[in-house]
Amino acid sequence: MRVLITGGYGFIGSSVAERFYKEGHKIYILDDLSTGRKENISFSHKAWILDIADRKCEEIFKANPFDVVIHLAAQVEVGKSFEDPVHDAKQNIIGLMNMLELSSKYNVSKFLFASSAAVYGDHPQLPIPEEAPLSPQSPYGLNKLAGEYYTEKWNELFGLDTLVLRFSNVYGPGQSAKGESGVISCFLNNIMKDKPLTVYGDGTQTRDFIYVSDVAEAIYRSVLSNIQGIFNLSSKTKTSVNELIATIQTFTDIKEVSYLSEKQGDIKDSCLDHSKLTEEIDWVPKYTIEAGMKNTFDWYRERKEESDPWKEQVPSRLFLSLKRSQYFPFLENLFVFALFSSLSQFLSQTVTHINPMLVYIFIIGMLLGKSQAFIAVLLATFHLITMNLSNGRELVSIFTDYGLLFQFAILLLVGLVSGYVMDRRRVREEALLDDLDELKEKYQFLESIHHDTKQNHDRLQQQIFQTEDSVGKVFEVISSLDSLESVEVISGAVKAVEKLMNVDKVALYHVNESQQFLRLAGKSGGKSFEVPRSISVMSHPLHKEIISKKKVLMNHDWENEASVMAAPVISGEKVIAVIELHEPRFDSLTLHYENLFTVISRLISSALSRGYEYETATYSQRYIRGSRILKPDVFKKMIQKREHMKEEMNIPFSLLEIPWVPELKQVIEKISSQLRDTDFLGSDEEGKLFILLSNSTEMEVDVVVERLKRQDIEVEKVNDKGIHQYV
């Protein structure tokens, strides 16, 4: 089972992930590391560092068919929800909605949402059952309640199998000292640092503490069961803060306990009734508060006994913090000034034609920029004035000495120029770094596309290996579609369908943007197999139904010139191509045969979609900047692929040369508006421009030439000899 855990690097998420991993399930984690840590998980898993509200999450769901989504990612601090309710809503509502939408869209079998006891508020009935009135007393509790409502409605509206668990106060090893249930971790953290314990209130307030391993076990059993709805997940035991302190004192000494006023939004007593969940999944908590606290204390003590990296690296850390300080450049400036000031004392007695202060200002300007260069000018000016005063000059005479004032001006000029040059270079470097980051992001995106494509192929390969079809055929299908070039995918798709479906007459049509016309993109080779080069969707009911219903259809009416079976190739929500089978064997028209055709059409859909995504992502590398003209190397490869398709599939193409004219830009724009989706403009290495007409007969080429001629655009056909220089 493929299990996606949002917030999987967090305190609860890492324990849940470990529980599922021990049972042999594949673990996937989505976390923004705002509170979680990668070190919490040491076993094999796949992870994405991403905000749950980010729309990029769809790419993750698209490439990985999850069986279960366990939604634990959230903002869990009640106090922070008062300080910044908008941020709390974004994390706890917008992020949840994104996960719900993607789970329903990509057919997740089960969705589990982690809610909170905060939805009940300060309730008089203890322990609180699920049916009790709800009255949250904080934005955090209010947003958790809204999340429950969204989760239930997604089940009603979209059929997503959902489950809500209301957590009481979870504690255990690895917990942060933040959040609604962080009192135990706060206490133990202070004890390890020999600090006093701080209690907000008089300590008589009670909480329902539950050990994290019990929570992980309950989640595991809930996911494997068929239960739906809302359930409390708790220990069903009240423990006051004072009782908690007394428990800690049984295995360690407490330095001091201080009592402060209550926090805003804190409730007095909380204890949840877990009877409903216990009956449904046959689960009870194993850990008492004493046993759980002892395990948690031992975990904290082990961490304390480990070597403290701070003690080992005090000098380097102090230097690093100093270097990051805003005053560090000024300190560097002072150090260099002191160095050159001493140097000037020595040079004044031996060398008279070198001014060390000019060198000092130039160095500071080139290294630290304009701001520090200006400070260097002030320091150098102060130095010159001090030197003149020490030689017995009057202060007034210094400012009336035009020679000395000229020196001050030179110092200022050198400082401003060198600082300006440095700042300008720094801006350019930052811009280049930004471009580099953008390129790295594009590379990672393309790499992830390729990686996910390979994974999908491997997964489908394993599925089909177990069918009655031969392993050799399936492997050929997988390898023929393993490309990020759409033209190569089309060529490979025709061959794959031929071999897997055991037919020798296959056609693949490209659907135009308006979804009104189909244009032949590839077909089985041989002159004996001829199909229409263009099809109007409105005049062919079978194609119209395929595009509207987006599923494999049989030609039950056995229309003339129509295929026996046809399947859509889908990218996103849109049909981008149609695959047709012509004249299959009658005895092969079974449900298995139709299912096999559906599988291969989905594989082609995935390959073509990624091919188009790749071509979109590499648009700037394929086309001349600011135009629809393919670069010479790309255009040459395009012609070679068309020549290959002509030889293999008998699909003709033609090349038209565009002569140079003074108004070439306007001519190119006119031509671009006339081209079909499958036609291209390109350039060769000599700068000549061409039109590549895909799947066009001589008659169709003549029509195009005549149509352009009527618009005062003269083009010339390139004969086969001219085309072969590119092949």
Tab-separated table of C-alpha atoms in Angstrom, residues 46-470:
chain	number	residue	atom	x	y	z
A	46	LYS	CA	10.345	9.120	-0.633
A	47	ALA	CA	9.796	12.744	0.354
A	48	TRP	CA	9.001	16.182	-1.072
A	49	ILE	CA	9.821	19.397	0.801
A	50	LEU	CA	6.770	21.447	-0.121
A	51	ASP	CA	3.941	23.430	1.444
A	52	ILE	CA	0.668	21.448	1.461
A	53	ALA	CA	-1.114	24.521	0.052
A	54	ASP	CA	1.215	24.723	-2.961
A	55	ARG	CA	-0.417	23.874	-6.297
A	56	LYS	CA	2.769	22.017	-7.280
A	57	CYS	CA	1.500	19.197	-5.066
A	58	GLU	CA	-0.642	18.079	-8.007
A	59	GLU	CA	2.475	16.936	-9.856
A	60	ILE	CA	3.204	14.624	-6.915
A	61	PHE	CA	-0.281	13.077	-6.981
A	62	LYS	CA	-0.197	12.829	-10.781
A	63	ALA	CA	3.043	10.845	-10.780
A	64	ASN	CA	2.348	8.675	-7.711
A	65	PRO	CA	-0.997	6.857	-7.328
A	66	PHE	CA	-1.409	6.903	-3.533
A	67	ASP	CA	-3.724	4.452	-1.799
A	68	VAL	CA	-3.977	6.351	1.493
A	69	VAL	CA	-3.397	9.966	2.541
A	70	ILE	CA	-2.859	10.629	6.258
A	71	HIS	CA	-3.132	14.389	6.748
A	72	LEU	CA	-1.142	15.412	9.845
A	73	ALA	CA	0.475	18.637	8.585
A	74	ALA	CA	-0.896	21.623	10.491
A	75	GLN	CA	-0.167	24.734	12.499
A	76	VAL	CA	-0.606	23.408	16.062
A	77	GLU	CA	0.123	26.363	18.341
A	78	VAL	CA	-3.005	27.820	19.936
A	79	GLY	CA	-1.174	31.006	20.903
A	80	LYS	CA	0.080	31.566	17.366
A	81	SER	CA	-3.454	31.151	16.016
A	82	PHE	CA	-4.429	34.249	18.051
A	83	GLU	CA	-1.366	36.176	16.884
A	84	ASP	CA	-1.741	35.290	13.199
A	85	PRO	CA	-5.155	33.744	12.436
A	86	VAL	CA	-4.648	34.169	8.678
A	87	HIS	CA	-1.535	31.973	8.713
A	88	ASP	CA	-3.358	29.431	10.865
A	89	ALA	CA	-6.245	29.339	8.367
A	90	LYS	CA	-3.878	28.954	5.417
A	91	GLN	CA	-2.176	25.932	6.970
A	92	ASN	CA	-5.185	24.279	8.568
A	93	ILE	CA	-7.880	24.990	5.946
A	94	ILE	CA	-6.354	25.928	2.572
A	95	GLY	CA	-3.716	23.200	2.831
A	96	LEU	CA	-6.365	20.637	3.825
A	97	MET	CA	-8.610	21.626	0.903
A	98	ASN	CA	-5.713	21.180	-1.505
A	99	MET	CA	-5.062	17.684	-0.176
A	100	LEU	CA	-8.769	16.771	-0.307
A	101	GLU	CA	-9.110	18.022	-3.877
A	102	LEU	CA	-6.060	16.113	-5.093
A	103	SER	CA	-7.042	12.944	-3.207
A	104	SER	CA	-10.491	12.850	-4.820
A	105	LYS	CA	-9.141	13.820	-8.244
A	106	TYR	CA	-6.478	11.082	-8.249
A	107	ASN	CA	-8.630	8.312	-6.725
A	108	VAL	CA	-7.101	7.964	-3.260
A	109	SER	CA	-8.827	5.078	-1.468
A	110	LYS	CA	-8.843	6.608	2.021
A	111	PHE	CA	-8.197	10.053	3.525
A	112	LEU	CA	-7.542	10.488	7.261
A	113	PHE	CA	-7.703	13.964	8.820
A	114	ALA	CA	-6.138	14.686	12.222
A	115	SER	CA	-8.438	16.997	14.160
A	116	SER	CA	-8.164	18.103	17.795
A	117	ALA	CA	-9.905	18.121	21.163
A	118	ALA	CA	-9.843	21.926	20.769
A	119	VAL	CA	-13.111	21.700	18.790
A	120	TYR	CA	-15.010	20.943	22.024
A	121	GLY	CA	-13.790	23.957	23.979
A	122	ASP	CA	-14.238	24.024	27.755
A	123	HIS	CA	-16.885	21.318	28.071
A	124	PRO	CA	-18.681	20.456	31.346
A	125	GLN	CA	-19.323	16.811	30.418
A	126	LEU	CA	-16.284	14.578	30.972
A	127	PRO	CA	-15.227	12.372	29.294
A	128	ILE	CA	-16.514	14.123	26.166
A	129	PRO	CA	-18.278	11.917	23.573
A	130	GLU	CA	-18.219	12.636	19.828
A	131	GLU	CA	-21.846	13.776	19.892
A	132	ALA	CA	-21.194	16.560	22.443
A	133	PRO	CA	-21.833	20.201	21.402
A	134	LEU	CA	-18.846	21.904	19.826
A	135	SER	CA	-17.594	25.302	21.014
A	136	PRO	CA	-13.961	26.039	20.057
A	137	GLN	CA	-12.325	28.856	22.030
A	138	SER	CA	-9.456	29.682	19.672
A	139	PRO	CA	-8.904	30.260	15.931
A	140	TYR	CA	-6.956	26.993	15.975
A	141	GLY	CA	-9.948	25.034	17.283
A	142	LEU	CA	-12.291	26.882	14.929
A	143	ASN	CA	-10.158	25.999	11.897
A	144	LYS	CA	-9.912	22.363	12.968
A	145	LEU	CA	-13.721	22.275	13.183
A	146	ALA	CA	-13.968	23.790	9.707
A	147	GLY	CA	-11.514	21.129	8.500
A	148	GLU	CA	-13.789	18.388	9.850
A	149	TYR	CA	-16.722	19.902	7.960
A	150	TYR	CA	-14.743	20.056	4.701
A	151	THR	CA	-13.585	16.453	5.146
A	152	GLU	CA	-17.129	15.159	5.684
A	153	LYS	CA	-18.508	17.180	2.766
A	154	TRP	CA	-15.814	15.855	0.436
A	155	ASN	CA	-17.106	12.395	1.246
A	156	GLU	CA	-20.674	13.437	0.388
A	157	LEU	CA	-19.900	15.484	-2.721
A	158	PHE	CA	-17.045	13.532	-4.312
A	159	GLY	CA	-17.242	10.066	-2.776
A	160	LEU	CA	-13.844	10.263	-1.085
A	161	ASP	CA	-13.595	7.742	1.775
A	162	THR	CA	-12.752	10.013	4.721
A	163	LEU	CA	-12.055	9.550	8.417
A	164	VAL	CA	-11.590	12.190	11.151
A	165	LEU	CA	-9.723	11.470	14.399
A	166	ARG	CA	-9.880	14.074	17.183
A	167	PHE	CA	-6.554	13.856	19.021
A	168	SER	CA	-6.260	14.597	22.711
A	169	ASN	CA	-2.865	15.799	24.007
A	170	VAL	CA	-0.208	13.645	22.318
A	171	TYR	CA	3.235	13.332	23.939
A	172	GLY	CA	6.321	11.163	23.621
A	173	PRO	CA	9.965	11.031	22.504
A	174	GLY	CA	10.902	13.553	19.829
A	175	GLN	CA	8.180	16.079	20.619
A	176	SER	CA	8.899	19.776	20.167
A	177	ALA	CA	8.318	22.148	23.070
A	178	LYS	CA	5.738	23.958	20.928
A	179	GLY	CA	2.100	23.361	20.164
A	180	GLU	CA	-1.053	22.596	22.109
A	181	SER	CA	0.342	19.409	23.659
A	182	GLY	CA	3.889	20.564	24.363
A	183	VAL	CA	3.631	20.954	28.158
A	184	ILE	CA	5.428	17.650	28.830
A	185	SER	CA	8.231	18.410	26.385
A	186	CYS	CA	8.523	21.938	27.835
A	187	PHE	CA	8.884	20.544	31.346
A	188	LEU	CA	11.464	17.916	30.365
A	189	ASN	CA	13.391	20.380	28.233
A	190	ASN	CA	13.676	22.799	31.182
A	191	ILE	CA	14.703	19.972	33.516
A	192	MET	CA	17.545	18.987	31.179
A	193	LYS	CA	18.743	22.616	31.242
A	194	ASP	CA	18.338	22.950	35.049
A	195	LYS	CA	15.682	25.608	34.588
A	196	PRO	CA	12.517	26.036	36.697
A	197	LEU	CA	9.177	24.715	35.427
A	198	THR	CA	6.586	27.283	34.419
A	199	VAL	CA	2.865	26.520	34.922
A	200	TYR	CA	0.226	28.775	33.381
A	201	GLY	CA	-2.621	28.747	35.878
A	202	ASP	CA	-2.811	27.056	39.276
A	203	GLY	CA	-1.886	23.600	37.935
A	204	THR	CA	-5.272	22.028	38.639
A	205	GLN	CA	-6.281	22.164	34.960
A	206	THR	CA	-6.471	18.669	33.468
A	207	ARG	CA	-5.570	17.186	30.111
A	208	ASP	CA	-6.025	13.821	28.410
A	209	PHE	CA	-2.442	12.810	27.609
A	210	ILE	CA	-1.905	9.951	25.131
A	211	TYR	CA	1.432	8.383	24.197
A	212	VAL	CA	2.513	8.807	20.558
A	213	SER	CA	2.943	5.051	19.920
A	214	ASP	CA	-0.691	4.486	20.920
A	215	VAL	CA	-1.722	7.182	18.434
A	216	ALA	CA	0.309	5.564	15.637
A	217	GLU	CA	-1.242	2.170	16.362
A	218	ALA	CA	-4.778	3.616	16.347
A	219	ILE	CA	-4.155	5.379	13.026
A	220	TYR	CA	-2.747	2.193	11.502
A	221	ARG	CA	-5.770	0.129	12.527
A	222	SER	CA	-8.196	2.845	11.454
A	223	VAL	CA	-6.721	3.043	7.965
A	224	LEU	CA	-6.939	-0.733	7.505
A	225	SER	CA	-10.558	-0.799	8.710
A	226	ASN	CA	-13.696	0.315	6.865
A	227	ILE	CA	-14.757	2.955	9.390
A	228	GLN	CA	-15.840	6.426	8.337
A	229	GLY	CA	-16.919	9.520	10.264
A	230	ILE	CA	-15.533	11.224	13.378
A	231	PHE	CA	-13.866	9.498	16.330
A	232	ASN	CA	-12.053	10.579	19.500
A	233	LEU	CA	-8.470	9.324	19.871
A	234	SER	CA	-7.443	9.600	23.533
A	235	SER	CA	-6.410	7.767	26.685
A	236	LYS	CA	-9.764	8.616	28.393
A	237	THR	CA	-7.792	9.600	31.514
A	238	LYS	CA	-7.670	13.008	33.241
A	239	THR	CA	-4.261	14.162	34.459
A	240	SER	CA	-3.742	17.566	36.084
A	241	VAL	CA	-0.566	19.568	35.502
A	242	ASN	CA	0.273	19.219	39.211
A	243	GLU	CA	-0.115	15.418	38.930
A	244	LEU	CA	2.166	15.549	35.922
A	245	ILE	CA	4.819	17.348	37.956
A	246	ALA	CA	4.441	14.786	40.743
A	247	THR	CA	4.983	11.957	38.220
A	248	ILE	CA	8.167	13.616	36.950
A	249	GLN	CA	9.435	13.914	40.524
A	250	THR	CA	9.319	10.114	40.910
A	251	PHE	CA	12.313	9.723	38.600
A	252	THR	CA	14.135	13.077	38.752
A	253	ASP	CA	14.503	16.192	40.892
A	254	ILE	CA	12.759	19.422	39.921
A	255	LYS	CA	14.630	22.648	40.624
A	256	GLU	CA	11.668	25.006	40.970
A	257	VAL	CA	8.049	25.456	39.830
A	258	SER	CA	6.670	28.941	39.074
A	259	TYR	CA	2.980	29.681	38.473
A	260	LEU	CA	1.862	32.395	36.026
A	261	SER	CA	-1.509	33.596	34.739
A	262	GLU	CA	-3.432	31.406	32.288
A	263	LYS	CA	-2.841	31.677	28.537
A	264	GLN	CA	-5.512	33.045	26.240
A	265	GLY	CA	-7.623	30.263	24.737
A	266	ASP	CA	-6.591	27.593	27.286
A	267	ILE	CA	-9.404	25.362	28.513
A	268	LYS	CA	-9.802	24.251	32.125
A	269	ASP	CA	-10.440	20.523	31.741
A	270	SER	CA	-10.266	18.100	28.829
A	271	CYS	CA	-10.867	14.364	28.609
A	272	LEU	CA	-12.218	12.550	25.554
A	273	ASP	CA	-14.303	9.364	25.444
A	274	HIS	CA	-12.650	6.897	23.045
A	275	SER	CA	-15.218	4.090	23.491
A	276	LYS	CA	-16.582	4.442	19.953
A	277	LEU	CA	-13.133	4.010	18.346
A	278	THR	CA	-12.224	1.145	20.701
A	279	GLU	CA	-15.268	-0.846	19.633
A	280	GLU	CA	-14.692	-0.260	15.920
A	281	ILE	CA	-10.979	-1.104	15.593
A	282	ASP	CA	-10.372	-3.270	18.681
A	283	TRP	CA	-7.803	-0.896	20.130
A	284	VAL	CA	-6.945	0.369	23.615
A	285	PRO	CA	-4.000	2.546	24.722
A	286	LYS	CA	-1.126	0.464	26.144
A	287	TYR	CA	0.862	3.184	27.903
A	288	THR	CA	-0.072	4.718	31.257
A	289	ILE	CA	1.022	8.293	31.959
A	290	GLU	CA	3.772	6.952	34.255
A	291	ALA	CA	5.196	4.534	31.646
A	292	GLY	CA	4.946	7.037	28.825
A	293	MET	CA	6.555	9.813	30.892
A	294	LYS	CA	9.444	7.516	31.886
A	295	ASN	CA	10.126	6.619	28.219
A	296	THR	CA	9.988	10.269	27.227
A	297	PHE	CA	12.284	11.329	30.093
A	298	ASP	CA	14.816	8.617	29.177
A	299	TRP	CA	14.823	9.857	25.569
A	300	TYR	CA	15.555	13.427	26.699
A	301	ARG	CA	18.277	12.241	29.092
A	302	GLU	CA	20.000	10.228	26.340
A	303	ARG	CA	20.065	13.307	24.134
A	304	LYS	CA	21.565	15.382	26.932
A	305	GLU	CA	24.328	12.842	27.564
A	306	GLU	CA	25.404	12.982	23.933
A	307	SER	CA	28.285	15.353	23.150
A	308	ASP	CA	27.170	18.950	22.843
A	309	PRO	CA	28.304	20.284	19.452
A	310	TRP	CA	28.134	23.834	20.828
A	311	LYS	CA	30.909	23.187	23.326
A	312	GLU	CA	33.124	21.651	20.670
A	313	GLN	CA	32.675	24.461	18.203
A	314	VAL	CA	32.415	27.610	20.346
A	315	PRO	CA	35.173	29.577	18.546
A	316	SER	CA	33.888	28.748	15.065
A	317	ARG	CA	30.277	29.465	16.035
A	318	LEU	CA	31.166	32.758	17.629
A	319	PHE	CA	33.069	33.765	14.512
A	320	LEU	CA	30.165	32.654	12.301
A	321	SER	CA	27.632	34.661	14.308
A	322	LEU	CA	29.953	37.673	14.246
A	323	LYS	CA	30.447	37.332	10.505
A	324	ARG	CA	26.684	37.315	9.972
A	325	SER	CA	26.360	40.487	12.025
A	326	GLN	CA	25.608	43.770	10.214
A	327	TYR	CA	28.605	45.342	11.998
A	328	PHE	CA	31.161	42.898	10.615
A	329	PRO	CA	31.928	44.932	7.428
A	330	PHE	CA	32.532	48.010	9.605
A	331	LEU	CA	34.925	46.032	11.807
A	332	GLU	CA	36.762	44.828	8.706
A	333	ASN	CA	36.935	48.442	7.538
A	334	LEU	CA	38.448	49.582	10.841
A	335	PHE	CA	40.997	46.776	10.763
A	336	VAL	CA	42.189	47.672	7.240
A	337	PHE	CA	42.232	51.378	8.194
A	338	ALA	CA	44.435	50.647	11.197
A	339	LEU	CA	46.750	48.601	8.995
A	340	PHE	CA	47.155	51.316	6.330
A	341	SER	CA	47.334	54.069	8.940
A	342	SER	CA	50.368	52.367	10.458
A	343	LEU	CA	51.760	51.760	6.979
A	344	SER	CA	51.446	55.452	6.080
A	345	GLN	CA	53.584	56.378	9.108
A	346	PHE	CA	56.358	54.179	7.777
A	347	LEU	CA	56.051	55.202	4.090
A	348	SER	CA	55.971	58.923	4.883
A	349	GLN	CA	59.645	58.657	5.866
A	350	THR	CA	60.774	56.570	2.859
A	351	VAL	CA	58.323	56.988	-0.040
A	352	THR	CA	56.588	60.236	-0.869
A	353	HIS	CA	54.889	59.559	-4.211
A	354	ILE	CA	52.464	56.851	-2.891
A	355	ASN	CA	49.405	57.780	-0.812
A	356	PRO	CA	48.474	54.695	1.279
A	357	MET	CA	45.038	56.160	2.037
A	358	LEU	CA	44.127	56.096	-1.659
A	359	VAL	CA	45.062	52.416	-1.792
A	360	TYR	CA	43.083	51.786	1.394
A	361	ILE	CA	39.926	53.465	0.026
A	362	PHE	CA	40.229	51.655	-3.299
A	363	ILE	CA	40.526	48.256	-1.578
A	364	ILE	CA	37.554	48.904	0.709
A	365	GLY	CA	35.429	50.125	-2.206
A	366	MET	CA	36.213	47.072	-4.333
A	367	LEU	CA	35.673	44.614	-1.483
A	368	LEU	CA	32.846	46.071	0.603
A	369	GLY	CA	30.953	48.437	-1.680
A	370	LYS	CA	29.891	52.065	-1.746
A	371	SER	CA	28.658	52.428	1.863
A	372	GLN	CA	31.887	51.234	3.433
A	373	ALA	CA	33.904	53.180	0.843
A	374	PHE	CA	32.239	56.394	2.045
A	375	ILE	CA	33.125	55.496	5.649
A	376	ALA	CA	36.689	54.802	4.481
A	377	VAL	CA	36.819	58.306	2.903
A	378	LEU	CA	35.757	59.835	6.235
A	379	LEU	CA	38.378	57.812	8.131
A	380	ALA	CA	41.101	58.706	5.607
A	381	THR	CA	40.119	62.389	5.755
A	382	PHE	CA	40.246	62.274	9.537
A	383	HIS	CA	43.676	60.644	9.298
A	384	LEU	CA	45.046	63.372	6.985
A	385	ILE	CA	43.663	66.144	9.192
A	386	THR	CA	45.174	64.491	12.278
A	387	MET	CA	48.551	64.153	10.540
A	388	ASN	CA	48.550	67.819	9.559
A	389	LEU	CA	47.553	68.926	13.053
A	390	SER	CA	50.335	66.822	14.562
A	391	ASN	CA	52.789	68.637	12.267
A	392	GLY	CA	51.825	71.969	13.830
A	393	ARG	CA	49.286	73.298	11.318
A	394	GLU	CA	46.244	75.290	12.380
A	395	LEU	CA	42.829	73.752	11.752
A	396	VAL	CA	41.664	76.830	9.803
A	397	SER	CA	44.693	76.695	7.514
A	398	ILE	CA	43.916	73.095	6.635
A	399	PHE	CA	40.517	74.016	5.183
A	400	THR	CA	41.931	76.928	3.243
A	401	ASP	CA	44.685	74.857	1.666
A	402	TYR	CA	43.460	74.163	-1.878
A	403	GLY	CA	46.039	71.429	-2.354
A	404	LEU	CA	44.811	69.574	0.707
A	405	LEU	CA	41.170	70.074	-0.278
A	406	PHE	CA	42.024	68.649	-3.679
A	407	GLN	CA	43.423	65.561	-1.943
A	408	PHE	CA	40.136	65.217	-0.026
A	409	ALA	CA	38.243	65.405	-3.320
A	410	ILE	CA	40.466	62.746	-4.872
A	411	LEU	CA	39.841	60.473	-1.884
A	412	LEU	CA	36.078	60.953	-2.240
A	413	LEU	CA	36.178	60.335	-5.990
A	414	VAL	CA	38.175	57.106	-5.630
A	415	GLY	CA	35.820	55.889	-2.888
A	416	LEU	CA	32.646	56.604	-4.855
A	417	VAL	CA	33.952	55.145	-8.128
A	418	SER	CA	35.375	51.961	-6.609
A	419	GLY	CA	32.291	51.480	-4.414
A	420	TYR	CA	29.943	52.054	-7.354
A	421	VAL	CA	31.849	49.509	-9.470
A	422	MET	CA	31.693	46.981	-6.658
A	423	ASP	CA	27.956	47.485	-6.034
A	424	ARG	CA	27.194	47.218	-9.735
A	425	ARG	CA	29.190	44.011	-10.003
A	426	ARG	CA	27.410	42.631	-6.946
A	427	VAL	CA	23.991	43.379	-8.457
A	428	ARG	CA	25.041	41.627	-11.659
A	429	GLU	CA	26.289	38.622	-9.706
A	430	GLU	CA	23.033	38.411	-7.735
A	431	ALA	CA	21.070	38.517	-11.007
A	432	LEU	CA	23.227	35.720	-12.404
A	433	LEU	CA	22.726	33.707	-9.230
A	434	ASP	CA	18.962	34.173	-9.553
A	435	ASP	CA	19.153	32.949	-13.150
A	436	LEU	CA	21.231	30.000	-11.986
A	437	ASP	CA	18.648	29.114	-9.329
A	438	GLU	CA	15.905	29.299	-11.955
A	439	LEU	CA	17.861	27.001	-14.263
A	440	LYS	CA	18.484	24.594	-11.405
A	441	GLU	CA	14.758	24.549	-10.657
A	442	LYS	CA	13.981	23.814	-14.320
A	443	TYR	CA	16.572	21.055	-14.361
A	444	GLN	CA	15.151	19.481	-11.208
A	445	PHE	CA	11.660	19.703	-12.707
A	446	LEU	CA	12.758	17.971	-15.924
A	447	GLU	CA	14.709	15.402	-13.945
A	448	SER	CA	11.656	14.647	-11.793
A	449	ILE	CA	9.514	14.264	-14.929
A	450	HIS	CA	11.967	11.761	-16.360
A	451	HIS	CA	12.276	9.941	-13.047
A	452	ASP	CA	8.511	9.702	-12.574
A	453	THR	CA	8.082	8.544	-16.173
A	454	LYS	CA	10.579	5.756	-15.598
A	455	GLN	CA	8.805	4.783	-12.396
A	456	ASN	CA	5.410	4.689	-14.122
A	457	HIS	CA	6.859	2.524	-16.881
A	458	ASP	CA	8.428	0.157	-14.376
A	459	ARG	CA	5.213	-0.058	-12.370
A	460	LEU	CA	3.098	-0.751	-15.448
A	461	GLN	CA	5.663	-3.269	-16.603
A	462	GLN	CA	5.285	-5.232	-13.371
A	463	GLN	CA	1.479	-5.158	-13.677
A	464	ILE	CA	1.419	-6.407	-17.246
A	465	PHE	CA	4.061	-9.076	-16.576
A	466	GLN	CA	1.393	-11.002	-14.688
A	467	THR	CA	-1.099	-11.063	-17.579
A	468	GLU	CA	-1.283	-13.711	-20.275
A	469	ASP	CA	0.606	-11.495	-22.753
A	470	SER	CA	4.268	-12.242	-23.296
